[in-house]
Coordinates of C-alpha atoms and ligand atoms in Angstrom, one line a residue:
X1 CA 0.0 0.0 0.0
X2 CA 1.0 3.5 -0.4
X3 CA 3.1 2.9 -3.4
X4 CA 2.9 5.5 -6.1
X5 CA 0.1 4.3 -8.3
X6 CA 1.7 2.7 -11.3
X7 CA 1.4 4.9 -14.4
X8 CA 1.7 2.0 -16.9
X9 CA -0.1 3.8 -19.7
X10 CA 2.4 5.1 -22.2
X11 CA 2.6 8.8 -22.6
X12 CA -0.2 10.2 -24.8
X13 CA 0.9 10.6 -28.4
X14 CA 1.9 14.1 -29.4
X15 CA 0.5 14.0 -32.9
X16 CA -3.0 12.7 -33.4
X17 CA -3.7 9.3 -34.8
X18 CA -5.7 10.8 -37.5
X19 CA -2.8 13.0 -38.8
X20 CA -0.1 10.5 -38.0
X21 CA -1.8 8.1 -40.5
X22 CA -1.3 10.5 -43.4
X23 CA 1.4 9.2 -45.7
X24 CA 4.0 11.5 -46.9
X25 CA 3.2 12.5 -50.5
X26 CA 5.6 10.6 -52.8
X27 CA 5.1 13.3 -55.3
X28 CA 6.4 15.9 -52.9
X29 CA 9.3 13.7 -51.9
X30 CA 10.5 13.5 -55.5
X31 CA 9.9 17.2 -55.9
X32 CA 11.9 18.1 -52.8
X33 CA 14.8 15.9 -53.9
X34 CA 14.8 17.5 -57.3
X35 CA 14.7 21.0 -55.9
X36 CA 17.5 20.2 -53.5
X37 CA 19.6 19.0 -56.4
X38 CA 18.7 22.1 -58.4
X39 CA 19.6 24.4 -55.4
X40 CA 23.0 22.7 -55.3
X41 CA 23.5 23.8 -58.9
X42 CA 22.6 20.6 -60.7
X43 CA 20.7 20.9 -64.1
X44 CA 17.7 18.9 -63.0
X45 CA 14.7 18.7 -65.4
X46 CA 11.4 18.1 -63.7
X47 CA 8.6 16.0 -65.1
X48 CA 7.0 15.9 -61.7
X49 CA 4.8 19.0 -61.3
X50 CA 1.2 18.8 -62.4
X51 CA 1.0 22.4 -63.6
X52 CA 1.1 24.2 -67.0
X53 CA 4.3 26.1 -67.7
X54 CA 2.3 28.9 -69.3
X55 CA 1.6 32.2 -67.5
X56 CA -2.0 32.9 -66.7
X57 CA -3.7 34.7 -69.7
X58 CA -3.3 38.5 -69.6
X59 CA -7.0 39.4 -69.5
X60 CA -7.4 37.3 -66.3
X61 CA -4.4 38.9 -64.7
X62 CA -5.8 42.4 -65.6
X63 CA -9.1 41.6 -63.9
X64 CA -7.1 40.7 -60.8
X65 CA -5.2 43.9 -60.8
X66 CA -8.4 45.9 -61.1
X67 CA -9.9 43.8 -58.3
X68 CA -7.0 44.5 -56.0
X69 CA -7.6 48.2 -56.3
X70 CA -11.3 47.9 -55.3
X71 CA -11.8 48.2 -51.5
X72 CA -14.8 46.0 -51.8
X73 CA -12.4 43.1 -52.3
X74 CA -10.4 44.0 -49.2
X75 CA -13.1 42.6 -46.9
X76 CA -14.7 39.3 -45.9
X77 CA -17.2 38.1 -48.5
X78 CA -19.7 35.1 -48.3
X79 CA -17.9 31.9 -47.4
X80 CA -19.6 30.1 -50.3
X81 CA -18.1 32.4 -52.8
X82 CA -18.9 35.7 -54.6
X83 CA -22.4 35.5 -56.0
X84 CA -21.0 36.6 -59.4
X85 CA -18.6 33.7 -59.4
X86 CA -21.2 31.1 -58.3
X87 CA -23.3 32.4 -61.2
X88 CA -20.4 32.2 -63.6
X89 CA -19.7 28.6 -62.5
X90 CA -23.4 27.7 -63.1
X91 CA -23.3 29.3 -66.6
X92 CA -20.1 27.6 -67.4
X93 CA -21.5 24.3 -66.4
X94 CA -24.4 24.7 -68.8
X95 CA -22.0 25.8 -71.5
X96 CA -19.4 23.1 -71.1
X97 CA -21.4 20.2 -69.6
X98 CA -24.8 20.8 -71.0
X99 CA -27.0 20.7 -67.9
X100 CA -28.5 23.3 -65.5
X101 CA -27.4 23.9 -61.9
X102 CA -28.4 26.7 -59.6
X103 CA -25.7 29.1 -58.3
X104 CA -26.8 28.0 -54.8
X105 CA -25.5 24.5 -55.7
X106 CA -22.0 25.9 -56.2
X107 CA -19.4 26.2 -53.4
X108 CA -16.2 28.1 -54.3
X109 CA -13.2 26.5 -52.7
X110 CA -9.5 27.2 -52.1
X111 CA -8.5 25.2 -55.2
X112 CA -9.9 21.9 -56.4
X113 CA -8.0 20.3 -53.5
X114 CA -10.3 21.8 -50.9
X115 CA -13.3 20.7 -52.9
X116 CA -11.9 17.1 -52.8
X117 CA -11.5 17.2 -49.1
X118 CA -14.9 18.8 -48.4
X119 CA -16.7 16.5 -50.7
X120 CA -15.6 13.4 -48.7
X121 CA -16.1 15.2 -45.4
X122 CA -19.7 16.0 -46.5
X123 CA -20.9 12.5 -47.2
X124 CA -18.5 10.0 -45.6
X125 CA -19.2 8.4 -42.2
X126 CA -16.7 6.3 -40.3
X127 CA -16.3 2.9 -42.0
X128 CA -17.9 3.9 -45.3
X129 CA -16.1 2.4 -48.3
X130 CA -15.2 4.6 -51.3
X131 CA -14.4 2.8 -54.5
X132 CA -11.2 4.3 -55.9
X133 CA -10.1 3.4 -59.4
X134 CA -6.4 3.0 -59.4
X135 CA -3.9 4.4 -60.4
X136 CA -5.5 7.4 -58.6
X137 CA -4.4 10.9 -57.8
X138 CA -2.4 10.8 -54.6
X139 CA -4.7 13.1 -52.6
X140 CA -7.9 11.0 -52.8
X141 CA -7.0 8.2 -50.4
X142 CA -5.8 10.7 -47.8
X143 CA -8.9 12.8 -48.0
X144 CA -11.1 9.7 -47.8
X145 CA -9.2 8.5 -44.6
X146 CA -9.3 11.9 -43.0
X147 CA -13.1 11.8 -43.4
X148 CA -13.1 8.3 -41.6
X149 CA -13.7 6.4 -44.8
X150 CA -12.0 3.4 -46.3
X151 CA -10.5 3.7 -49.8
X152 CA -11.2 0.5 -51.8
X153 CA -8.8 0.3 -54.7
X154 CA -10.1 -1.0 -58.0
X155 CA -7.0 -1.4 -60.2
X156 CA -6.9 -1.1 -64.0
X157 CA -3.5 -1.5 -65.6
X158 CA -1.9 -0.6 -68.9
X159 CA -3.4 -3.7 -70.5
X160 CA -6.9 -2.2 -70.0
X161 CA -5.8 1.4 -70.9
X162 CA -6.2 2.3 -67.2
X163 CA -10.0 2.2 -67.4
X164 CA -12.0 0.3 -64.8
X165 CA -15.0 -1.7 -65.9
X166 CA -18.5 -1.9 -64.3
X167 CA -17.7 -5.6 -63.6
X168 CA -14.7 -4.6 -61.6
X169 CA -16.7 -2.0 -59.7
X170 CA -19.5 -4.5 -59.0
X171 CA -17.0 -7.0 -57.7
X172 CA -15.7 -4.5 -55.2
X173 CA -19.1 -3.3 -54.1
X174 CA -20.3 -4.2 -50.5
X175 CA -23.2 -3.0 -48.3
X176 CA -20.7 -0.4 -47.0
X177 CA -20.0 1.2 -50.4
X178 CA -21.0 4.8 -50.1
X179 CA -19.4 6.4 -53.2
X180 CA -17.3 6.1 -56.3
X181 CA -14.5 8.5 -57.1
X182 CA -14.5 9.1 -60.8
X183 CA -11.7 11.1 -62.5
X184 CA -11.8 11.5 -66.3
X185 CA -9.5 12.8 -67.9
X186 CA -7.4 11.1 -65.3
X187 CA -4.5 12.2 -63.2
X188 CA -2.1 10.3 -63.2
X189 CA -2.8 8.1 -66.3
X190 CA -4.3 10.6 -68.9
X191 CA -7.0 8.0 -69.5
X192 CA -10.4 9.3 -70.7
X193 CA -13.6 7.2 -70.4
X194 CA -15.8 7.1 -73.5
X195 CA -19.4 8.4 -73.4
X196 CA -20.6 4.8 -73.3
X197 CA -18.3 3.7 -70.5
X198 CA -19.2 6.8 -68.5
X199 CA -22.9 6.2 -69.0
X200 CA -22.5 2.5 -68.0
X201 CA -20.7 3.4 -64.8
X202 CA -23.2 6.2 -64.0
X203 CA -26.2 3.8 -64.5
X204 CA -24.5 1.2 -62.3
X205 CA -24.0 3.8 -59.5
X206 CA -27.6 5.0 -59.8
X207 CA -28.9 1.5 -59.7
X208 CA -27.1 0.7 -56.4
X209 CA -27.6 4.1 -54.7
X210 CA -23.8 4.8 -54.8
X211 CA -22.8 8.5 -54.8
X212 CA -20.4 9.7 -57.5
X213 CA -17.7 12.2 -56.8
X214 CA -16.6 13.2 -60.2
X215 CA -13.3 15.2 -60.6
X216 CA -13.6 17.2 -63.8
X217 CA -10.6 19.5 -63.5
X218 CA -9.1 18.3 -66.8
X219 CA -12.3 18.5 -68.7
X220 CA -10.8 20.8 -71.4
X221 CA -7.7 18.8 -72.0
X222 CA -8.5 15.9 -74.3
X223 CA -6.8 14.8 -77.6
X224 CA -7.3 12.8 -80.7
X225 CA -10.9 11.6 -80.8
X226 CA -11.4 11.5 -77.0
X227 CA -14.1 13.7 -75.5
X228 CA -14.8 14.6 -71.9
X229 CA -18.2 13.2 -70.8
X230 CA -19.9 14.8 -67.8
X231 CA -21.4 11.9 -66.0
X232 CA -24.5 13.9 -64.9
X233 CA -25.2 14.8 -68.5
X234 CA -25.4 11.2 -69.6
X235 CA -27.2 10.0 -66.5
X236 CA -29.2 13.0 -65.4
X237 CA -30.9 11.1 -62.5
X238 CA -27.5 11.0 -60.8
X239 CA -27.7 14.8 -60.1
X240 CA -29.1 14.2 -56.6
X241 CA -26.2 11.9 -55.6
X242 CA -23.3 13.4 -57.4
X243 CA -20.7 16.0 -56.4
X244 CA -18.8 17.6 -59.2
X245 CA -15.2 18.9 -58.4
X246 CA -13.5 21.4 -60.7
X247 CA -11.4 24.5 -60.8
X248 CA -9.5 27.0 -62.9
X249 CA -6.0 25.6 -62.2
X250 CA -5.4 23.4 -65.1
X251 CA -7.6 24.9 -67.7
X252 CA -6.4 28.5 -67.4
X253 CA -2.8 27.9 -66.1
X254 CA -3.9 29.3 -62.7
X255 CA -2.5 26.7 -60.2
X256 CA -1.2 29.5 -57.9
X257 CA -4.5 31.4 -57.7
X258 CA -6.2 28.7 -55.7
X259 CA -9.8 28.7 -57.0
X260 CA -11.9 25.6 -57.3
X261 CA -15.4 24.6 -56.7
X262 CA -17.8 21.8 -55.9
X263 CA -21.3 21.4 -57.3
X264 CA -23.9 19.2 -55.6
X265 CA -27.3 18.8 -54.1
X266 CA -28.5 21.6 -51.7
X267 CA -28.0 19.6 -48.5
X268 CA -24.5 18.6 -49.3
X269 CA -23.5 22.1 -50.4
X270 CA -25.0 23.6 -47.2
X271 CA -23.1 21.1 -45.1
X272 CA -19.8 21.7 -46.9
X273 CA -20.3 25.5 -46.7
X274 CA -20.8 25.2 -43.0
X275 CA -17.5 23.3 -42.7
X276 CA -15.7 25.9 -44.9
X277 CA -17.1 28.8 -42.9
X278 CA -15.1 27.5 -39.9
X279 CA -12.1 26.2 -41.9
X280 CA -11.1 28.9 -44.4
X281 CA -14.0 31.3 -45.1
X282 CA -14.1 32.9 -48.5
X283 CA -11.4 32.3 -51.1
X284 CA -9.3 35.4 -51.7
X285 CA -11.5 37.9 -53.5
X286 CA -8.9 39.0 -56.0
X287 CA -8.5 35.4 -57.1
X288 CA -12.3 35.0 -57.3
X289 CA -12.5 38.0 -59.5
X290 CA -9.8 36.6 -61.7
X291 CA -11.7 33.3 -61.9
X292 CA -14.8 35.3 -63.0
X293 CA -12.8 36.8 -65.9
X294 CA -11.6 33.3 -66.9
X295 CA -15.0 31.6 -66.8
X296 CA -16.9 34.4 -68.6
X297 CA -14.6 34.7 -71.5
X298 CA -14.3 32.2 -74.4
X299 CA -11.9 29.2 -74.4
X300 CA -9.5 30.6 -77.0
X301 CA -6.5 30.8 -74.7
X302 CA -7.2 27.3 -73.4
X303 CA -7.3 26.0 -77.0
X304 CA -3.9 27.4 -77.7
X305 CA -2.4 25.7 -74.6
X306 CA -4.2 22.5 -75.5
X307 CA -2.5 22.5 -78.9
X308 CA 0.9 22.9 -77.2
X309 CA 0.2 20.0 -74.8
X310 CA -1.0 17.9 -77.6
X311 CA 2.2 18.4 -79.6
X312 CA 4.3 17.6 -76.5
X313 CA 2.1 14.6 -75.8
X314 CA 2.9 13.0 -79.1
X315 CA 6.5 13.8 -78.8
X316 CA 6.9 12.3 -75.3
X317 CA 5.0 9.2 -76.2
X318 CA 7.2 8.7 -79.3
X319 CA 10.4 9.2 -77.3
X320 CA 9.5 7.0 -74.4
X321 CA 8.2 4.2 -76.6
X322 CA 11.6 3.5 -78.1
X323 CA 12.9 2.6 -74.6
X324 CA 13.1 -1.2 -74.3
X325 CA 11.1 -2.2 -71.2
X326 CA 8.7 0.7 -71.3
X327 CA 5.1 0.1 -72.3
X328 CA 3.4 3.5 -73.1
X329 CA -0.3 3.7 -73.5
X330 CA -1.2 6.8 -75.5
X331 CA -2.8 9.2 -73.0
X332 CA -6.0 10.8 -74.3
X333 CA -6.3 13.6 -71.8
X334 CA -4.8 15.8 -69.0
X335 CA -1.0 16.3 -69.4
X336 CA 0.5 13.1 -68.0
X337 CA 1.9 10.0 -69.6
X338 CA 2.0 6.9 -67.5
X339 CA 4.3 4.2 -68.9
X340 CA 4.4 0.7 -67.4
X341 CA 8.1 0.1 -66.6
X342 CA 7.7 -3.5 -65.3
X343 CA 9.9 -4.7 -68.2
X344 CA 12.7 -2.5 -66.9
X345 CA 12.7 -3.7 -63.3
X346 CA 15.4 -6.2 -62.3
X347 CA 17.8 -5.0 -64.9
X348 CA 21.2 -3.7 -63.8
X349 CA 21.9 -0.1 -64.9
X350 CA 25.2 1.5 -64.0
X351 CA 25.7 -1.0 -61.2
X352 CA 22.2 -0.5 -59.7
X353 CA 19.3 -3.0 -60.0
X354 CA 16.0 -1.3 -59.4
X355 CA 13.2 -3.7 -58.5
X356 CA 10.5 -1.1 -57.9
X357 CA 9.4 2.0 -59.8
X358 CA 10.4 4.1 -56.7
X359 CA 14.0 2.8 -57.0
X360 CA 13.9 3.4 -60.8
X361 CA 12.8 7.0 -60.3
X362 CA 15.6 7.5 -57.8
X363 CA 18.1 6.1 -60.3
X364 CA 16.8 8.4 -63.0
X365 CA 17.0 11.4 -60.7
X366 CA 20.5 10.6 -59.5
X367 CA 22.0 9.4 -62.8
X368 CA 20.2 11.4 -65.4
X369 CA 19.1 14.4 -63.2
X370 CA 15.5 14.0 -64.4
X371 CA 12.6 14.0 -61.9
X372 CA 9.7 11.7 -62.5
X373 CA 7.1 10.4 -60.1
X374 CA 7.0 6.7 -59.3
X375 CA 3.8 4.7 -59.5
X376 CA 3.9 4.1 -55.8
X377 CA 2.5 7.6 -55.4
X378 CA -0.7 6.6 -57.2
X379 CA -1.1 2.9 -56.4
X380 CA 0.9 -0.2 -57.3
X381 CA 4.6 -0.1 -58.2
X382 CA 5.7 -0.6 -61.8
X383 CA 4.9 2.7 -63.4
X384 CA 6.2 6.2 -63.8
X385 CA 4.2 9.4 -64.2
X386 CA 5.7 12.2 -66.3
X387 CA 4.0 15.5 -66.8
X388 CA 4.5 17.0 -70.2
X389 CA 3.4 20.5 -69.2
X390 CA 6.9 21.7 -69.6
X391 CA 8.8 23.5 -72.4
X392 CA 9.6 21.6 -75.6
X393 CA 13.4 21.9 -75.2
X394 CA 13.4 20.6 -71.6
X395 CA 11.1 17.8 -72.7
X396 CA 13.5 16.7 -75.4
X397 CA 16.6 17.1 -73.3
X398 CA 15.0 15.3 -70.3
X399 CA 13.7 12.3 -72.2
X400 CA 16.9 12.0 -74.2
X401 CA 18.8 11.7 -70.9
X402 CA 16.4 8.9 -69.8
X403 CA 16.9 7.1 -73.1
X404 CA 20.7 7.4 -72.7
X405 CA 20.6 6.1 -69.2
X406 CA 18.3 3.1 -69.9
X407 CA 19.5 2.2 -73.3
Ligands
PMP1 N1 -8.0 17.1 -59.0 C1 -7.0 16.5 -59.8 C2 -7.2 15.3 -60.5 C3 -5.7 17.2 -59.8 O1 -4.8 16.6 -60.6 C4 -5.5 18.3 -59.1 C5 -4.2 19.0 -59.1 N2 -3.1 18.2 -59.1 C6 -6.6 18.9 -58.3 C7 -7.8 18.2 -58.3 C8 -6.5 20.1 -57.5 O2 -6.1 21.2 -58.1 P1 -6.0 22.6 -57.4 O3 -6.1 22.4 -55.9 O4 -4.7 23.2 -57.8 O5 -7.1 23.4 -58.0

């Protein structure tokens, strides 16, 4: 008796379990390493960043300059977004996607990324399963887990052009399945679902009461005969159980301005707006004004950039395809190419024998001074993602170095 009560419990963790569980972004890890090499004076060429190399079109920048001078923009504005921008998003949705939404169904977010996070936060309860076609953009599983959900990967490899089928989705469906994440054109693969495939997936989701979170941020970047298909246009009954994610970043070369949005049924948008009202409030007014200028003008500047991406796309596919051990499906959208490099793993290159795509990416960075993102960032090992949203000269030089290293 009298002994000091035994404090056997371990000290309470400093960082919460929820945040400790977030994996370091492999994309950022590659980027950090590339930047460190660059800072040390090395001539590193980066295929890592998912952003256009073009400056934002001048008329958009001009609108922002004018907005910065207007004191009305120096104050808090409604958390859900400037009414004029919510109207512009509704009008743009009718123009580009062919169906009507009310401005009240639009929530303006701090980039598409916040829309991703808030969409899952709005509809996911602990234990809900979210079907996640893989390879997937690296942020989705983390946003799902932060909301308490369980990402369920449904993998489609290069042999099926990175497109999942209804049969695969059906095989992964359980009573706990709450939603499907749908991203077409896709980051990281550049795959684009056809109108028929999109409609089939939409009808399947509708039949089983599964929500669809559709990320349409690359809608304007499609090539050859591929077309972007808004899932709500081909299955209109889905409107009440669909959240559309979008933003100006990729279409208008506006990654740094941080304007995105989500569109959904009234109850979901209200819930997400309440969350945002505590989290970040309104998106910077100057950026919102710039976005209004972007969305209310025509798509001429976008078309010019798309032409440049298309040229680079064909060039990078051609140059990567000659590398023995690379299998290069021709991407139909976005600005990424996603070769399978399984045929390259296990070979010895300059005394190193990479057995994973992460090790291959490290070898390419260290030996060729070229930054690429390994498939591990987006699902299974065995792939590399290269963004071709960089200048033509850098593209040729960078891929030539990879060819020389791996030849
Ligand atoms: N969705 C996808 C598929 C993306 O690739 C990105 C950017 N990498 C985003 C959303 C978010 O873009 P942002 O936050 O810059 O608007």
